[in-house]
Amino acid sequence: MKSLAKAFFTPLALSASLMASMPASAHSHGHEGHSDELNTEMKKMGFNFKRSGSAKTIEDMQSYVTEFRAHAKNARETGYTDAPEAFRKGIDQLLTGLAGVQAALDKQDLDLAKRRMKKLNDIRKKYHREFDV
C-alpha cells in the first residue's frame, strides 16, 4: 500500500513544487494583466451570477448577490495591471448595479432582482470585449 501511495503522491508533490517555484506569469491563463487571484475572483463572480438566474427564493438570491459582491470587491482590490483605471470603472459599474439588485431584494421582489442582475451581464460583456477576455 505504501508503494501505491508513494507512486501516486510523488509526481503530484513534484508537480506542485514545480508550479510553486515558477513565477505566476509562467502558469497564468494567457492574459498578462490577470493574476491567478484575479482569475479566481472573476470565476467566482461568474459562478454566482449564473446561480442567481435560477434562484427560487429571496434568501437564495441574497446569498448569490452577497457572494458576487464580495468577489467583485476582491477583484477590484486585486486589480488588472494592463488597464487599472478601466478595470476599476467596470467593477464600480457592477457594484452600482448590484445596489439596484439589493434594493429589489430589500423590497422582496425576486423577479425585479433577477432582471436587474441579468442587466449586469451587459457590463460584463462590454469589459470582457474591451480587455479581450
PDB file of C-alpha atoms in Angstrom:
ATOM      1  CA  MET A   1       0.000   0.000   0.000  1.00  0.00           C
ATOM      2  CA  LYS A   2       2.867   2.373   0.792  1.00  0.00           C
ATOM      3  CA  SER A   3       4.350   1.948  -2.668  1.00  0.00           C
ATOM      4  CA  LEU A   4       0.975   2.726  -4.265  1.00  0.00           C
ATOM      5  CA  ALA A   5       0.650   5.897  -2.196  1.00  0.00           C
ATOM      6  CA  LYS A   6       4.236   6.849  -2.988  1.00  0.00           C
ATOM      7  CA  ALA A   7       3.680   6.228  -6.698  1.00  0.00           C
ATOM      8  CA  PHE A   8       0.605   8.437  -6.655  1.00  0.00           C
ATOM      9  CA  PHE A   9       1.735  11.276  -4.413  1.00  0.00           C
ATOM     10  CA  THR A  10       5.365  11.695  -5.520  1.00  0.00           C
ATOM     11  CA  PRO A  11       4.505  13.014  -9.020  1.00  0.00           C
ATOM     12  CA  LEU A  12       1.776  15.163  -7.504  1.00  0.00           C
ATOM     13  CA  ALA A  13       4.170  16.654  -4.963  1.00  0.00           C
ATOM     14  CA  LEU A  14       6.830  17.275  -7.617  1.00  0.00           C
ATOM     15  CA  SER A  15       4.305  18.971  -9.860  1.00  0.00           C
ATOM     16  CA  ALA A  16       3.068  21.177  -7.025  1.00  0.00           C
ATOM     17  CA  SER A  17       6.590  22.182  -6.013  1.00  0.00           C
ATOM     18  CA  LEU A  18       7.485  22.960  -9.630  1.00  0.00           C
ATOM     19  CA  MET A  19       4.405  25.174 -10.016  1.00  0.00           C
ATOM     20  CA  ALA A  20       5.182  26.916  -6.728  1.00  0.00           C
ATOM     21  CA  SER A  21       8.732  27.683  -7.855  1.00  0.00           C
ATOM     22  CA  MET A  22       7.607  29.212 -11.165  1.00  0.00           C
ATOM     23  CA  PRO A  23       6.732  32.891 -11.429  1.00  0.00           C
ATOM     24  CA  ALA A  24       2.982  33.498 -11.511  1.00  0.00           C
ATOM     25  CA  SER A  25       3.156  34.694 -15.100  1.00  0.00           C
ATOM     26  CA  ALA A  26       4.555  31.352 -16.225  1.00  0.00           C
ATOM     27  CA  HIS A  27       1.422  29.480 -15.243  1.00  0.00           C
ATOM     28  CA  SER A  28      -1.193  32.188 -15.720  1.00  0.00           C
ATOM     29  CA  HIS A  29      -4.125  31.712 -18.016  1.00  0.00           C
ATOM     30  CA  GLY A  30      -2.782  33.594 -21.005  1.00  0.00           C
ATOM     31  CA  HIS A  31      -3.848  37.109 -20.048  1.00  0.00           C
ATOM     32  CA  GLU A  32      -0.894  39.163 -18.918  1.00  0.00           C
ATOM     33  CA  GLY A  33      -2.966  41.566 -16.816  1.00  0.00           C
ATOM     34  CA  HIS A  34      -4.638  38.715 -14.967  1.00  0.00           C
ATOM     35  CA  SER A  35      -3.161  37.327 -11.816  1.00  0.00           C
ATOM     36  CA  ASP A  36      -4.265  33.891 -10.688  1.00  0.00           C
ATOM     37  CA  GLU A  37      -6.031  35.604  -7.788  1.00  0.00           C
ATOM     38  CA  LEU A  38      -7.988  37.878 -10.128  1.00  0.00           C
ATOM     39  CA  ASN A  39      -8.886  34.957 -12.364  1.00  0.00           C
ATOM     40  CA  THR A  40     -10.237  33.067  -9.341  1.00  0.00           C
ATOM     41  CA  GLU A  41     -12.323  36.040  -8.204  1.00  0.00           C
ATOM     42  CA  MET A  42     -13.760  36.510 -11.691  1.00  0.00           C
ATOM     43  CA  LYS A  43     -14.688  32.833 -11.941  1.00  0.00           C
ATOM     44  CA  LYS A  44     -16.439  33.013  -8.574  1.00  0.00           C
ATOM     45  CA  MET A  45     -18.313  36.108  -9.738  1.00  0.00           C
ATOM     46  CA  GLY A  46     -19.425  34.245 -12.861  1.00  0.00           C
ATOM     47  CA  PHE A  47     -20.478  31.221 -10.834  1.00  0.00           C
ATOM     48  CA  ASN A  48     -22.668  33.313  -8.531  1.00  0.00           C
ATOM     49  CA  PHE A  49     -24.052  35.285 -11.457  1.00  0.00           C
ATOM     50  CA  LYS A  50     -25.187  32.042 -13.098  1.00  0.00           C
ATOM     51  CA  ARG A  51     -26.653  30.749  -9.843  1.00  0.00           C
ATOM     52  CA  SER A  52     -28.635  33.961  -9.389  1.00  0.00           C
ATOM     53  CA  GLY A  53     -30.563  33.252 -12.579  1.00  0.00           C
ATOM     54  CA  SER A  54     -32.012  30.086 -11.095  1.00  0.00           C
ATOM     55  CA  ALA A  55     -32.710  31.415  -7.596  1.00  0.00           C
ATOM     56  CA  LYS A  56     -36.107  30.275  -6.348  1.00  0.00           C
ATOM     57  CA  THR A  57     -36.211  32.319  -3.158  1.00  0.00           C
ATOM     58  CA  ILE A  58     -35.186  35.747  -1.914  1.00  0.00           C
ATOM     59  CA  GLU A  59     -32.819  34.032   0.513  1.00  0.00           C
ATOM     60  CA  ASP A  60     -31.043  32.120  -2.263  1.00  0.00           C
ATOM     61  CA  MET A  61     -30.778  35.232  -4.414  1.00  0.00           C
ATOM     62  CA  GLN A  62     -29.450  37.221  -1.443  1.00  0.00           C
ATOM     63  CA  SER A  63     -26.773  34.608  -0.884  1.00  0.00           C
ATOM     64  CA  TYR A  64     -25.651  34.730  -4.530  1.00  0.00           C
ATOM     65  CA  VAL A  65     -25.665  38.535  -4.607  1.00  0.00           C
ATOM     66  CA  THR A  66     -23.686  38.718  -1.367  1.00  0.00           C
ATOM     67  CA  GLU A  67     -21.083  36.299  -2.728  1.00  0.00           C
ATOM     68  CA  PHE A  68     -20.942  38.104  -6.084  1.00  0.00           C
ATOM     69  CA  ARG A  69     -20.426  41.452  -4.326  1.00  0.00           C
ATOM     70  CA  ALA A  70     -17.646  40.072  -2.113  1.00  0.00           C
ATOM     71  CA  HIS A  71     -15.783  38.632  -5.097  1.00  0.00           C
ATOM     72  CA  ALA A  72     -16.276  41.829  -7.118  1.00  0.00           C
ATOM     73  CA  LYS A  73     -14.748  43.834  -4.262  1.00  0.00           C
ATOM     74  CA  ASN A  74     -11.867  41.370  -4.020  1.00  0.00           C
ATOM     75  CA  ALA A  75     -11.323  41.628  -7.782  1.00  0.00           C
ATOM     76  CA  ARG A  76     -11.324  45.418  -7.530  1.00  0.00           C
ATOM     77  CA  GLU A  77      -8.649  45.268  -4.838  1.00  0.00           C
ATOM     78  CA  THR A  78      -6.588  42.768  -6.844  1.00  0.00           C
ATOM     79  CA  GLY A  79      -6.804  44.914  -9.969  1.00  0.00           C
ATOM     80  CA  TYR A  80      -5.954  44.391 -13.608  1.00  0.00           C
ATOM     81  CA  THR A  81      -2.413  45.526 -14.318  1.00  0.00           C
ATOM     82  CA  ASP A  82      -2.842  46.234 -18.039  1.00  0.00           C
ATOM     83  CA  ALA A  83      -5.637  48.796 -17.589  1.00  0.00           C
ATOM     84  CA  PRO A  84      -6.211  49.519 -13.901  1.00  0.00           C
ATOM     85  CA  GLU A  85      -8.475  52.565 -14.307  1.00  0.00           C
ATOM     86  CA  ALA A  86     -10.770  50.981 -16.900  1.00  0.00           C
ATOM     87  CA  PHE A  87     -10.944  47.788 -14.852  1.00  0.00           C
ATOM     88  CA  ARG A  88     -11.838  49.698 -11.694  1.00  0.00           C
ATOM     89  CA  LYS A  89     -14.510  51.611 -13.618  1.00  0.00           C
ATOM     90  CA  GLY A  90     -16.089  48.352 -14.808  1.00  0.00           C
ATOM     91  CA  ILE A  91     -16.096  46.812 -11.337  1.00  0.00           C
ATOM     92  CA  ASP A  92     -17.562  50.024  -9.919  1.00  0.00           C
ATOM     93  CA  GLN A  93     -20.362  49.835 -12.504  1.00  0.00           C
ATOM     94  CA  LEU A  94     -21.075  46.262 -11.410  1.00  0.00           C
ATOM     95  CA  LEU A  95     -21.144  47.280  -7.758  1.00  0.00           C
ATOM     96  CA  THR A  96     -23.506  50.169  -8.555  1.00  0.00           C
ATOM     97  CA  GLY A  97     -25.768  47.771 -10.445  1.00  0.00           C
ATOM     98  CA  LEU A  98     -25.682  45.391  -7.502  1.00  0.00           C
ATOM     99  CA  ALA A  99     -27.071  48.173  -5.318  1.00  0.00           C
ATOM    100  CA  GLY A 100     -30.172  48.118  -7.533  1.00  0.00           C
ATOM    101  CA  VAL A 101     -30.392  44.344  -7.210  1.00  0.00           C
ATOM    102  CA  GLN A 102     -30.104  44.697  -3.442  1.00  0.00           C
ATOM    103  CA  ALA A 103     -32.860  47.330  -3.399  1.00  0.00           C
ATOM    104  CA  ALA A 104     -35.169  44.871  -5.195  1.00  0.00           C
ATOM    105  CA  LEU A 105     -34.272  42.157  -2.696  1.00  0.00           C
ATOM    106  CA  ASP A 106     -34.958  44.540   0.179  1.00  0.00           C
ATOM    107  CA  LYS A 107     -38.446  45.006  -1.299  1.00  0.00           C
ATOM    108  CA  GLN A 108     -38.801  41.199  -1.516  1.00  0.00           C
ATOM    109  CA  ASP A 109     -39.148  41.421  -5.325  1.00  0.00           C
ATOM    110  CA  LEU A 110     -37.290  38.383  -6.659  1.00  0.00           C
ATOM    111  CA  ASP A 111     -38.319  38.910 -10.287  1.00  0.00           C
ATOM    112  CA  LEU A 112     -37.070  42.509 -10.305  1.00  0.00           C
ATOM    113  CA  ALA A 113     -33.833  41.445  -8.615  1.00  0.00           C
ATOM    114  CA  LYS A 114     -33.280  38.792 -11.289  1.00  0.00           C
ATOM    115  CA  ARG A 115     -33.965  41.263 -14.106  1.00  0.00           C
ATOM    116  CA  ARG A 116     -31.559  43.784 -12.627  1.00  0.00           C
ATOM    117  CA  MET A 117     -28.929  41.119 -12.100  1.00  0.00           C
ATOM    118  CA  LYS A 118     -29.314  39.986 -15.702  1.00  0.00           C
ATOM    119  CA  LYS A 119     -28.618  43.564 -16.886  1.00  0.00           C
ATOM    120  CA  LEU A 120     -25.212  43.335 -15.233  1.00  0.00           C
ATOM    121  CA  ASN A 121     -24.290  40.880 -17.976  1.00  0.00           C
ATOM    122  CA  ASP A 122     -24.172  43.814 -20.422  1.00  0.00           C
ATOM    123  CA  ILE A 123     -21.431  45.389 -18.301  1.00  0.00           C
ATOM    124  CA  ARG A 124     -19.567  42.087 -18.184  1.00  0.00           C
ATOM    125  CA  LYS A 125     -19.755  41.700 -21.965  1.00  0.00           C
ATOM    126  CA  LYS A 126     -18.590  45.272 -22.568  1.00  0.00           C
ATOM    127  CA  TYR A 127     -15.495  44.987 -20.405  1.00  0.00           C
ATOM    128  CA  HIS A 128     -14.657  41.447 -21.472  1.00  0.00           C
ATOM    129  CA  ARG A 129     -14.623  42.712 -25.075  1.00  0.00           C
ATOM    130  CA  GLU A 130     -12.538  45.720 -24.074  1.00  0.00           C
ATOM    131  CA  PHE A 131      -9.979  43.531 -22.295  1.00  0.00           C
ATOM    132  CA  ASP A 132     -10.212  40.721 -24.864  1.00  0.00           C
ATOM    133  CA  VAL A 133     -11.060  38.036 -22.309  1.00  0.00           C
TER     134      VAL A 133
END
